[in-house]
mmCIF file with all atom_site columns, N, CA and C in Angstrom:
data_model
loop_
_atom_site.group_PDB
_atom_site.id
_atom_site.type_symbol
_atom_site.label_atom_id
_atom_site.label_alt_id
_atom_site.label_comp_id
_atom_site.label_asym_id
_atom_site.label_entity_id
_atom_site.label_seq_id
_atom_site.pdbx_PDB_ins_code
_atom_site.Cartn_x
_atom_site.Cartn_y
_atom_site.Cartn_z
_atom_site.occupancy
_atom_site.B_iso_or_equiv
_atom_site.pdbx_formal_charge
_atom_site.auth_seq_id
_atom_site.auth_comp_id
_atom_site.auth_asym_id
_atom_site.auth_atom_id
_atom_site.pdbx_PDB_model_num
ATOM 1   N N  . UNK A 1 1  ? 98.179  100.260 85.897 1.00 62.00 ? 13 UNK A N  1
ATOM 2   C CA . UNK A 1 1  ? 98.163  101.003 84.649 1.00 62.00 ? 13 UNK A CA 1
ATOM 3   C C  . UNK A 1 1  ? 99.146  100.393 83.663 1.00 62.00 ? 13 UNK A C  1
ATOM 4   N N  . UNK A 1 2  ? 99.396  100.186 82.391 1.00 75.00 ? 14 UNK A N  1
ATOM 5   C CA . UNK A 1 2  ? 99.482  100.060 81.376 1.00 75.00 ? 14 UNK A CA 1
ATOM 6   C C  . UNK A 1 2  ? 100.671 101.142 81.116 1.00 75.00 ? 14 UNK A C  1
ATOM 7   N N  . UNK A 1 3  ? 101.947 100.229 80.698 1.00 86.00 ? 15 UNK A N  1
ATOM 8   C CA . UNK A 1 3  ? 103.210 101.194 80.489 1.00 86.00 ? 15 UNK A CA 1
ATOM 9   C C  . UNK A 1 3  ? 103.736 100.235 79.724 1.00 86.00 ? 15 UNK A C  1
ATOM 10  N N  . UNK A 1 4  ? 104.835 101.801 78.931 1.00 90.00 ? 16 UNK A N  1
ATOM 11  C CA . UNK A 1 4  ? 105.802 101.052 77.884 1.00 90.00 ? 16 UNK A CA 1
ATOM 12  C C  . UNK A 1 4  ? 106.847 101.166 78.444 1.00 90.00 ? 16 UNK A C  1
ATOM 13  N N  . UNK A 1 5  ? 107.903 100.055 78.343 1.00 90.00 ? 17 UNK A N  1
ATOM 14  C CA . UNK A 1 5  ? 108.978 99.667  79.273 1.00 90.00 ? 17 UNK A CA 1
ATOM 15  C C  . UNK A 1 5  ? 110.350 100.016 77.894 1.00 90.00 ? 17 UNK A C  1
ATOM 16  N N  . UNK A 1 6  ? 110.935 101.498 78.711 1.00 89.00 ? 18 UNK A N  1
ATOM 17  C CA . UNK A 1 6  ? 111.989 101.724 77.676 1.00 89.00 ? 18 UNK A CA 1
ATOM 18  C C  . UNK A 1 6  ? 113.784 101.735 78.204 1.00 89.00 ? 18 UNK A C  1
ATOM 19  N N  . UNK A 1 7  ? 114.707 101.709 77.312 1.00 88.00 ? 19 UNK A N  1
ATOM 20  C CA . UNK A 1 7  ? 115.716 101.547 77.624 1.00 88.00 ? 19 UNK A CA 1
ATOM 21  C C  . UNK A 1 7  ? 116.173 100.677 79.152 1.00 88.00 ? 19 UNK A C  1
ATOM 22  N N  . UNK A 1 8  ? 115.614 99.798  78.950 1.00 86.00 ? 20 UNK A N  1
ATOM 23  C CA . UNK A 1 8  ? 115.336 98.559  80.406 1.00 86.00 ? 20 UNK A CA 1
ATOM 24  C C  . UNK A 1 8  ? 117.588 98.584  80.580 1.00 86.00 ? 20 UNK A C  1
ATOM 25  N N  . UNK A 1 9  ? 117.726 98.427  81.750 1.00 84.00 ? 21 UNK A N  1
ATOM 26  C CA . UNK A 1 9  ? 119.360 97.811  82.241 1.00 84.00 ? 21 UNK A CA 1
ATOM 27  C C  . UNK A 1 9  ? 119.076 96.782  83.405 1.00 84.00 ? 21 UNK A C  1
ATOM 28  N N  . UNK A 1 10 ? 120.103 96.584  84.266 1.00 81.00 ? 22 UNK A N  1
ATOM 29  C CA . UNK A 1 10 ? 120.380 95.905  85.381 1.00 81.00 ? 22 UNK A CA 1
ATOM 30  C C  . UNK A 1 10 ? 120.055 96.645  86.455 1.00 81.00 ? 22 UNK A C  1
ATOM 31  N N  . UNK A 1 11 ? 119.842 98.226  86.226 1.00 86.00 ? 23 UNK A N  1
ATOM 32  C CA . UNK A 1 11 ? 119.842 98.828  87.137 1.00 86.00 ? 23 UNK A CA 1
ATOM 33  C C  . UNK A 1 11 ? 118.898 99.738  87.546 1.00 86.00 ? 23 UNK A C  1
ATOM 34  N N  . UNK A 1 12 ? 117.357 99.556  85.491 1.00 90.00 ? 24 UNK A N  1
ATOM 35  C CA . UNK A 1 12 ? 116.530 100.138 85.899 1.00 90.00 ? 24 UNK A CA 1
ATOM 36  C C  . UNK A 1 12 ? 115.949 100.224 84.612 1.00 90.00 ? 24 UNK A C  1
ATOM 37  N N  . UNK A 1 13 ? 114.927 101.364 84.769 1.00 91.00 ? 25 UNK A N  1
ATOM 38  C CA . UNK A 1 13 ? 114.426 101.526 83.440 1.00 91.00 ? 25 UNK A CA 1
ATOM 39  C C  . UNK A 1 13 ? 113.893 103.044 83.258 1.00 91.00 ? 25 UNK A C  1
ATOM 40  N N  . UNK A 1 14 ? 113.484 102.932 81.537 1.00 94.00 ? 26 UNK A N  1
ATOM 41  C CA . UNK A 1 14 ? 112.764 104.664 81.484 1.00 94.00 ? 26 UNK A CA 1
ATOM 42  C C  . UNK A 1 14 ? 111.488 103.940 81.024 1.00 94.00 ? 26 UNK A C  1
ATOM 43  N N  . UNK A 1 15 ? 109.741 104.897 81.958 1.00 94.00 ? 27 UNK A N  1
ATOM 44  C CA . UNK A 1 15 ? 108.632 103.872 81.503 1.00 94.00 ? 27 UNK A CA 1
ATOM 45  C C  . UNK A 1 15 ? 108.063 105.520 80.947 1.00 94.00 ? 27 UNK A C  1
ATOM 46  N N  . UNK A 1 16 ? 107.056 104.510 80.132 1.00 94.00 ? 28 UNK A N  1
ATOM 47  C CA . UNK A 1 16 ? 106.529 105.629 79.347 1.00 94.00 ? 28 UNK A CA 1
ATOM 48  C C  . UNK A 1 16 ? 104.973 105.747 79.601 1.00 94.00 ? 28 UNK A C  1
ATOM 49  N N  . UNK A 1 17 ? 104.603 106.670 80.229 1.00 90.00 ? 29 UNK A N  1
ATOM 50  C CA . UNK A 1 17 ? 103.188 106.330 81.018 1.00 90.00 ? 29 UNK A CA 1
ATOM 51  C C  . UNK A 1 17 ? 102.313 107.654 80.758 1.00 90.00 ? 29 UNK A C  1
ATOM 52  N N  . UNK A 1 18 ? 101.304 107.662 80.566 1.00 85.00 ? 30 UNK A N  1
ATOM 53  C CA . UNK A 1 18 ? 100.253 108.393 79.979 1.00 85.00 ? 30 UNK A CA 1
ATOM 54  C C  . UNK A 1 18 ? 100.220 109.697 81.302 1.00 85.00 ? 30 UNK A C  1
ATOM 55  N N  . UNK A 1 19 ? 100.498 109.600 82.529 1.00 75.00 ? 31 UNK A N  1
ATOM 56  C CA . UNK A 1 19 ? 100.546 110.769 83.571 1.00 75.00 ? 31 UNK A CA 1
ATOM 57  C C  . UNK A 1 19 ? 101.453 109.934 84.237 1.00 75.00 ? 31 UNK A C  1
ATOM 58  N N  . UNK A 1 20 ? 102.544 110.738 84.306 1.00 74.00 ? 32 UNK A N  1
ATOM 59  C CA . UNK A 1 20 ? 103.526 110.165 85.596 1.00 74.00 ? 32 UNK A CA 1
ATOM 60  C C  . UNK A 1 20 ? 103.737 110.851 86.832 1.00 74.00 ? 32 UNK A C  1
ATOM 61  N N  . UNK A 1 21 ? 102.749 111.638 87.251 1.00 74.00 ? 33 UNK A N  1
ATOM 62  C CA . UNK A 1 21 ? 102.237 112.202 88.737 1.00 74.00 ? 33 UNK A CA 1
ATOM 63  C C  . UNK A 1 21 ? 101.713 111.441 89.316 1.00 74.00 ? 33 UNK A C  1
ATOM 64  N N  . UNK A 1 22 ? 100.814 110.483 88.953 1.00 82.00 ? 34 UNK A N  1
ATOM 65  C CA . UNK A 1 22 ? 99.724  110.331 89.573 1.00 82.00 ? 34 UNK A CA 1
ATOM 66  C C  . UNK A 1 22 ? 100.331 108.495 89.992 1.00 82.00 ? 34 UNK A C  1
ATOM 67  N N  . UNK A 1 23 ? 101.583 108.038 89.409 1.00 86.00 ? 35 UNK A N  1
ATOM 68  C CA . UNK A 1 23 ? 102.274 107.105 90.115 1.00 86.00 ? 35 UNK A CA 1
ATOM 69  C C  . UNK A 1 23 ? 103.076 107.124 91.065 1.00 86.00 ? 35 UNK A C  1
ATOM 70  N N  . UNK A 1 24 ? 103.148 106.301 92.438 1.00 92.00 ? 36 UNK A N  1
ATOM 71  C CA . UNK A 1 24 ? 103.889 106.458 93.801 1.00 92.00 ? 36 UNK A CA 1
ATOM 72  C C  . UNK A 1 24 ? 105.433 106.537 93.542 1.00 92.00 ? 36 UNK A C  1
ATOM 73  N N  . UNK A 1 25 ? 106.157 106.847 94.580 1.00 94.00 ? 37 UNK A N  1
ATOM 74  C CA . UNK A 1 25 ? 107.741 106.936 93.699 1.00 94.00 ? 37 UNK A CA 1
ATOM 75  C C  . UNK A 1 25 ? 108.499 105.150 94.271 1.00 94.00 ? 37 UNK A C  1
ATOM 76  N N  . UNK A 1 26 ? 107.501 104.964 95.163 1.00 95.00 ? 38 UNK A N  1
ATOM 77  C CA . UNK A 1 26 ? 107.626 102.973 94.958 1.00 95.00 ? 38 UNK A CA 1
ATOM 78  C C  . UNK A 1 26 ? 106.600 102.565 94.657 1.00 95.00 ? 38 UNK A C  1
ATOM 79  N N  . UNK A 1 27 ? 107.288 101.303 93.830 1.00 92.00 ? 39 UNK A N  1
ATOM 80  C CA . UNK A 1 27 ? 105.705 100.664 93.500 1.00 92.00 ? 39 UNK A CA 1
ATOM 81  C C  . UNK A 1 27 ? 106.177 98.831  92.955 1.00 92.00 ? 39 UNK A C  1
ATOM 82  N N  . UNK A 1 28 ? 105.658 98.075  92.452 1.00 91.00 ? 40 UNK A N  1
ATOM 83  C CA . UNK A 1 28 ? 105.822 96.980  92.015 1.00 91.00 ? 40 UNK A CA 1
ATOM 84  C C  . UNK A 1 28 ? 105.330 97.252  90.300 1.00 91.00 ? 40 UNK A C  1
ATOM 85  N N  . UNK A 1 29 ? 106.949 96.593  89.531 1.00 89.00 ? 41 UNK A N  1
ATOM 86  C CA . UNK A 1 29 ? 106.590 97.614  88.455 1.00 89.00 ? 41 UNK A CA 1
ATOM 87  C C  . UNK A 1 29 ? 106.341 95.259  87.480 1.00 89.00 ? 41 UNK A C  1
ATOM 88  N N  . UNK A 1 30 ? 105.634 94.894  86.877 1.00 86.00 ? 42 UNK A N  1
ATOM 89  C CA . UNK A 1 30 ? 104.963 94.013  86.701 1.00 86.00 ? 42 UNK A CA 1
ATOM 90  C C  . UNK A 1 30 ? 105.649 93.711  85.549 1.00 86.00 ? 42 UNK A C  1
ATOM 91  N N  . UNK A 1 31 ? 105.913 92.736  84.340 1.00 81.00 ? 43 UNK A N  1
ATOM 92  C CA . UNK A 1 31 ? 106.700 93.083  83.019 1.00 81.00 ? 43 UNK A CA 1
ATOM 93  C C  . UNK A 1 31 ? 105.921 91.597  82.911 1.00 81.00 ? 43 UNK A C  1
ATOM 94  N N  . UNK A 1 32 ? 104.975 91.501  82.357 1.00 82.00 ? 44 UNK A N  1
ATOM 95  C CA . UNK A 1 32 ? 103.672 89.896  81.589 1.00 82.00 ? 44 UNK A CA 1
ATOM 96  C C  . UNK A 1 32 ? 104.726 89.254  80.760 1.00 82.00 ? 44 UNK A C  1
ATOM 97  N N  . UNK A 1 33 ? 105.292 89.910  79.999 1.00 81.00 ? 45 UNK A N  1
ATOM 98  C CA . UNK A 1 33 ? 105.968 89.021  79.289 1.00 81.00 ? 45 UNK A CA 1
ATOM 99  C C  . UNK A 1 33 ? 107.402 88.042  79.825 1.00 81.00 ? 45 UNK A C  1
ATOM 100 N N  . UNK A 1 34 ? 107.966 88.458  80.918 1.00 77.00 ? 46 UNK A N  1
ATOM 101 C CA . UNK A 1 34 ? 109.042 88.024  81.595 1.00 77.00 ? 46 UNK A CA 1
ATOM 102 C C  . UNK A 1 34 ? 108.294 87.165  82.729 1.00 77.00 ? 46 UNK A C  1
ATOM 103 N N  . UNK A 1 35 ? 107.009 87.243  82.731 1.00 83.00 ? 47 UNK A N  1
ATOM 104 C CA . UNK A 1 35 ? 106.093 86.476  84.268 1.00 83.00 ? 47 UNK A CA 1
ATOM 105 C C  . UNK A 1 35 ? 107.186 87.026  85.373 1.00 83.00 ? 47 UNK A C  1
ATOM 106 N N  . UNK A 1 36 ? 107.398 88.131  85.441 1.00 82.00 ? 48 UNK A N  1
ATOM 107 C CA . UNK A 1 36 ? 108.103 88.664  86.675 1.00 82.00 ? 48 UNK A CA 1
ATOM 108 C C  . UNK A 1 36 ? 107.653 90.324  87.275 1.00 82.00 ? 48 UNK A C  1
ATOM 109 N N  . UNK A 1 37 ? 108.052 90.244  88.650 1.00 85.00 ? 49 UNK A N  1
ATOM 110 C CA . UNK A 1 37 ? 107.532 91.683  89.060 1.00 85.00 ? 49 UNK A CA 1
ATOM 111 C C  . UNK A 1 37 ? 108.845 92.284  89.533 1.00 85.00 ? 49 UNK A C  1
ATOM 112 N N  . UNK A 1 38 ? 108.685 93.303  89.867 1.00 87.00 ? 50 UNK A N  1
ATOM 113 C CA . UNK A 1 38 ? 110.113 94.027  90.730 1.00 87.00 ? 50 UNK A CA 1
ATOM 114 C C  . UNK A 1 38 ? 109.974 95.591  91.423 1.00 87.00 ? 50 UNK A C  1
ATOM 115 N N  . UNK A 1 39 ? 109.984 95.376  92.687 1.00 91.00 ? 51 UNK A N  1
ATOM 116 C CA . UNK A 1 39 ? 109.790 96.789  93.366 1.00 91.00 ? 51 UNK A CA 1
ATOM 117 C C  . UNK A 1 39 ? 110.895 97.562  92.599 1.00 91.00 ? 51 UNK A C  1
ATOM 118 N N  . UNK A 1 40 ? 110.400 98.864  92.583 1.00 94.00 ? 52 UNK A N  1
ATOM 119 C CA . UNK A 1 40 ? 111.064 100.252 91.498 1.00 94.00 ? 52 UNK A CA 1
ATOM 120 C C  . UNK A 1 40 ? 111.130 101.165 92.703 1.00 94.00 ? 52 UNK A C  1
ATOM 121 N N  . UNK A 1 41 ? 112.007 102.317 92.395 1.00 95.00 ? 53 UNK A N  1
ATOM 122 C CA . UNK A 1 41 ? 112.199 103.335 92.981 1.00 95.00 ? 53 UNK A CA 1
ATOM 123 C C  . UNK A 1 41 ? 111.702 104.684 92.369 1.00 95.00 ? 53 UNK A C  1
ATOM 124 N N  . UNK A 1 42 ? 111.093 105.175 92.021 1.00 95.00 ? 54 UNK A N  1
ATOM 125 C CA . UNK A 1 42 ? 111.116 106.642 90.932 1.00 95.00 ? 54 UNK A CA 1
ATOM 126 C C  . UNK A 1 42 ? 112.111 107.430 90.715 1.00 95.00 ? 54 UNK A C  1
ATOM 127 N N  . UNK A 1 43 ? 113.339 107.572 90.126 1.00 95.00 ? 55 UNK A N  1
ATOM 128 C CA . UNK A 1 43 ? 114.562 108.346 90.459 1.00 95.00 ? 55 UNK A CA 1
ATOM 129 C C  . UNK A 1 43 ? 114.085 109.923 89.401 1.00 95.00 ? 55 UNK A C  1
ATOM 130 N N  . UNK A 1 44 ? 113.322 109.779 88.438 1.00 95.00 ? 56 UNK A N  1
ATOM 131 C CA . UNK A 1 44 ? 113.065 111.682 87.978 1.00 95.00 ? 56 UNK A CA 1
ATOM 132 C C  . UNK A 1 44 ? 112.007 111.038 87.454 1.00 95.00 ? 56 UNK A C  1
ATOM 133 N N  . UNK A 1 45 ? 110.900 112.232 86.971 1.00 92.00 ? 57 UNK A N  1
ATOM 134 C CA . UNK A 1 45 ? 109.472 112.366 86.320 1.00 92.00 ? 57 UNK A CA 1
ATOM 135 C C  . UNK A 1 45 ? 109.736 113.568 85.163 1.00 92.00 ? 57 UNK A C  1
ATOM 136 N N  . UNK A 1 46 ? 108.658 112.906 84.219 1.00 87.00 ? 58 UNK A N  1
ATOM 137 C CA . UNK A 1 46 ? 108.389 113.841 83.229 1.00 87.00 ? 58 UNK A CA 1
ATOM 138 C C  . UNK A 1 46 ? 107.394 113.807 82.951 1.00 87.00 ? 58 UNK A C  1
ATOM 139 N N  . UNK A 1 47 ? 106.390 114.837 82.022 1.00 81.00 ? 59 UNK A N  1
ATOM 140 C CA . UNK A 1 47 ? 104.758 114.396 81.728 1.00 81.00 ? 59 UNK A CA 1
ATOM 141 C C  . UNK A 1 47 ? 104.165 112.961 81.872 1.00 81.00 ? 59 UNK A C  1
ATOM 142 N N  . UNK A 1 48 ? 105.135 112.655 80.877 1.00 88.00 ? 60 UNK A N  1
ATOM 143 C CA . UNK A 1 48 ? 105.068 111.064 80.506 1.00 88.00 ? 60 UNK A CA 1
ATOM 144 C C  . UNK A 1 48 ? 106.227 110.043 80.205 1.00 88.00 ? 60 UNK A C  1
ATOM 145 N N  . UNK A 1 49 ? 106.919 110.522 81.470 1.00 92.00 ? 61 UNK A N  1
ATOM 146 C CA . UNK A 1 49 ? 107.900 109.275 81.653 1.00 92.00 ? 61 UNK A CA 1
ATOM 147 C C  . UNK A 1 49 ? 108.193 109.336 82.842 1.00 92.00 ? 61 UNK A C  1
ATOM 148 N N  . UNK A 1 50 ? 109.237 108.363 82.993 1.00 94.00 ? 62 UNK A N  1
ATOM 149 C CA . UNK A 1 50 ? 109.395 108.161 84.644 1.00 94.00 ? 62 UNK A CA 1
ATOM 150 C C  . UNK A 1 50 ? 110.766 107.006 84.837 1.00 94.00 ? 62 UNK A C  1
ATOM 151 N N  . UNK A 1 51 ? 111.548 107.656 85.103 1.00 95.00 ? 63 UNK A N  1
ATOM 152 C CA . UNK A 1 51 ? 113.063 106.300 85.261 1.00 95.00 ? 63 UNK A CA 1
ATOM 153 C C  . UNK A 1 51 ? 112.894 105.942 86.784 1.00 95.00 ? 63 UNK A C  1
ATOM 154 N N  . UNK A 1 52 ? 113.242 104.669 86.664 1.00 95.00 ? 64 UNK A N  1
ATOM 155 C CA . UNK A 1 52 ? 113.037 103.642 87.682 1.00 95.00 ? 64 UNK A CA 1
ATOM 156 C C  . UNK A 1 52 ? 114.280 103.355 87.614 1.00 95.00 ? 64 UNK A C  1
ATOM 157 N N  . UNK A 1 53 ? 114.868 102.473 89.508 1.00 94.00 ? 65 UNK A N  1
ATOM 158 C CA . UNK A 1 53 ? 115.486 101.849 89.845 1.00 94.00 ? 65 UNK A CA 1
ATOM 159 C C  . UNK A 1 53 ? 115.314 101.185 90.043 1.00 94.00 ? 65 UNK A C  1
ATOM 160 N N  . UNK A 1 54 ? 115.680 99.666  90.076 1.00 90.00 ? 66 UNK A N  1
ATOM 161 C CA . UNK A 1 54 ? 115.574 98.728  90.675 1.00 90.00 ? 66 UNK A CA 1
ATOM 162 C C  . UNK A 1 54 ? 116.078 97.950  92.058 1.00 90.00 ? 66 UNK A C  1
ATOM 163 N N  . UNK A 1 55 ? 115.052 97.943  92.892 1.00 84.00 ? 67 UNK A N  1
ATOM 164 C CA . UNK A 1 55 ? 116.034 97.488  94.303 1.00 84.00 ? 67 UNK A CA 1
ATOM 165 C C  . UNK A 1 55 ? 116.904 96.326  94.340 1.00 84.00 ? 67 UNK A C  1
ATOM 166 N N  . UNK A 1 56 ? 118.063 96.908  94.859 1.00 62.00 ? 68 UNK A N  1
ATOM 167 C CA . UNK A 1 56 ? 119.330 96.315  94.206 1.00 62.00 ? 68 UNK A CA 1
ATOM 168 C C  . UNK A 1 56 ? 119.289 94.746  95.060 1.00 62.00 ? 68 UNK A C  1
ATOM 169 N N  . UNK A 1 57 ? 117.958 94.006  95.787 1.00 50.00 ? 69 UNK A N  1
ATOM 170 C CA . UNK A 1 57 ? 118.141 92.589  96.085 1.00 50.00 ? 69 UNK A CA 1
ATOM 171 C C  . UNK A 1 57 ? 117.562 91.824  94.585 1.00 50.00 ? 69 UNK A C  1
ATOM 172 N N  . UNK A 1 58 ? 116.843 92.437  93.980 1.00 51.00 ? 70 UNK A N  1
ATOM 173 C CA . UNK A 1 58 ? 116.180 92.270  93.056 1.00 51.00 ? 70 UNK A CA 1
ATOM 174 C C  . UNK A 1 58 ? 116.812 92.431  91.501 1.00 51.00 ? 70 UNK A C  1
ATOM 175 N N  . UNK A 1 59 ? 117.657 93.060  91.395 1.00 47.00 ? 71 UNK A N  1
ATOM 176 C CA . UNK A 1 59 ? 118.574 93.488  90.609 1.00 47.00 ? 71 UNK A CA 1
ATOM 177 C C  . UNK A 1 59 ? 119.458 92.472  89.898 1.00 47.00 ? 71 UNK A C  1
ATOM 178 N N  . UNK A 1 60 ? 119.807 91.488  90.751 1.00 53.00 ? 72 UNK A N  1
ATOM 179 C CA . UNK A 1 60 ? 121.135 90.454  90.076 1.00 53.00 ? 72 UNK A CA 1
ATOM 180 C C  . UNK A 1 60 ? 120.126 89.482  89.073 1.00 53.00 ? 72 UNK A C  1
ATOM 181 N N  . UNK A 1 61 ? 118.437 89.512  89.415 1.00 56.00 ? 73 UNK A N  1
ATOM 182 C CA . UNK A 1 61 ? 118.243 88.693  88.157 1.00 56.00 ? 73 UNK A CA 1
ATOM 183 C C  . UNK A 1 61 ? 118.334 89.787  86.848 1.00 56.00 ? 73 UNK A C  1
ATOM 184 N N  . UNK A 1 62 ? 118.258 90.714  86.876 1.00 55.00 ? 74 UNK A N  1
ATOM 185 C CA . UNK A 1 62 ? 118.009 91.319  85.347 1.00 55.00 ? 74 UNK A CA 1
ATOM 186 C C  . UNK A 1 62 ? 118.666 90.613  84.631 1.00 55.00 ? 74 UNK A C  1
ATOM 187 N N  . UNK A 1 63 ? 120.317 90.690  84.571 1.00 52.00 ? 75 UNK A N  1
ATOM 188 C CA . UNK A 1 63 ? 120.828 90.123  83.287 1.00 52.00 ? 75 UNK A CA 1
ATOM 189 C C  . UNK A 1 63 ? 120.718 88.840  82.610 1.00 52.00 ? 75 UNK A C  1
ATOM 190 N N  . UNK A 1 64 ? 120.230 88.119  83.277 1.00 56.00 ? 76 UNK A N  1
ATOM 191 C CA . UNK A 1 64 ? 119.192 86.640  82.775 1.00 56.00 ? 76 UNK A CA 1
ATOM 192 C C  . UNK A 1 64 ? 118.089 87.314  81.999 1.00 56.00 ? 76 UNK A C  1
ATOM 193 N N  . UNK A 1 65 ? 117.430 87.963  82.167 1.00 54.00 ? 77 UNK A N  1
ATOM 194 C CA . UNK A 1 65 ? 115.857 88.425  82.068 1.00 54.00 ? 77 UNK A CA 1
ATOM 195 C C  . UNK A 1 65 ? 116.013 89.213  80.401 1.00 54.00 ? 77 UNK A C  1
ATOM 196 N N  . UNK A 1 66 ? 117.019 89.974  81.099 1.00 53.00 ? 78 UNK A N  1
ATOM 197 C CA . UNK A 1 66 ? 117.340 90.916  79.446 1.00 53.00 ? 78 UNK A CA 1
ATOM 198 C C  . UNK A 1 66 ? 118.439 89.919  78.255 1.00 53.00 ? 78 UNK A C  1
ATOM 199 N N  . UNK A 1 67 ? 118.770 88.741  78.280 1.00 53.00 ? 79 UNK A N  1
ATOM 200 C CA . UNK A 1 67 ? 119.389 87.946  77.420 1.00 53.00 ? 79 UNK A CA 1
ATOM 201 C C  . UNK A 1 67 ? 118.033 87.300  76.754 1.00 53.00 ? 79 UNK A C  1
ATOM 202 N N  . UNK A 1 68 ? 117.130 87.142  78.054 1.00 50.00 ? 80 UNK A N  1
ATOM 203 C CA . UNK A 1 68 ? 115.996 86.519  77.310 1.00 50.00 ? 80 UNK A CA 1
ATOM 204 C C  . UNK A 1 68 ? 115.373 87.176  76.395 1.00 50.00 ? 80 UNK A C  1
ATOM 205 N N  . UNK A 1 69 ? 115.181 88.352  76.774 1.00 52.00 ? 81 UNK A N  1
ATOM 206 C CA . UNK A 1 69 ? 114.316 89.130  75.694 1.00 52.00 ? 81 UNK A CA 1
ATOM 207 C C  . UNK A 1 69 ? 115.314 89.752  74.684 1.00 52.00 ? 81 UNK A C  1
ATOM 208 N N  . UNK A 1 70 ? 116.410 89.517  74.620 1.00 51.00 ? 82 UNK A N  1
ATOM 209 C CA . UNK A 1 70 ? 117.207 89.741  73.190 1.00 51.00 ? 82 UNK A CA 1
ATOM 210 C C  . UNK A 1 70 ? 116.649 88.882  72.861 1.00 51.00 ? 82 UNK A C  1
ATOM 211 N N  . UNK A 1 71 ? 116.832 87.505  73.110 1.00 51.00 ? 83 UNK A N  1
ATOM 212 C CA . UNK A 1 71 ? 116.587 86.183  72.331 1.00 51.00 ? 83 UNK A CA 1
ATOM 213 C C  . UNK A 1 71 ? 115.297 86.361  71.857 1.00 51.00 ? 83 UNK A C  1
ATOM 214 N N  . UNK A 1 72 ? 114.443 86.202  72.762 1.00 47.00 ? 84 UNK A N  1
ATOM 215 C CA . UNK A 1 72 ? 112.730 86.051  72.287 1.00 47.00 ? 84 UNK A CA 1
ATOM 216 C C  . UNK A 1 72 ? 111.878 87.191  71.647 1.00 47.00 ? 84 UNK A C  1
ATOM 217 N N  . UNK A 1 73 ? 112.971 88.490  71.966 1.00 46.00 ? 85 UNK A N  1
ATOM 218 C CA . UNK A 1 73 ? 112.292 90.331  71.484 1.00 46.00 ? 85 UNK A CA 1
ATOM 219 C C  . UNK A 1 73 ? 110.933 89.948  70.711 1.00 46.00 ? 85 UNK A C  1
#
């Protein structure tokens, strides 16, 4: 499914998703523009949102990832 990727950190994110029930509370969360994937955790739900963790082996690349997309936004 098709999500907007908000307030992204090192340690996770808030996604903005059209039903956030009907997503697992793990999953492989995909980002096309970074050509990268990253297993998530679900840490709270709302209609239509959903904050994620990131599993912390996976975690030490963010801050590469998020310099890039300052640069390239």
């Amino acid at each position: 499914a098709d999500v907007l990727i908000r307030n992204v950190s090192a340690s996770g994110a808030k996604l903005v998703v059209d039903n956030g029930s009907f997503i697992p509370d793990n999953f492989k969360l995909t980002i096309r523009k970074w050509q990268a994937g990253y297993r998530v955790r679900a840490c709270w739900r709302r209609h239509d949102e959903i904050g994620v963790e990131f599993e912390q082996e996976l975690a030490h690349n963010m801050p590469n990832l998020l310099s890039l997309e300052r640069r390239t936004g």
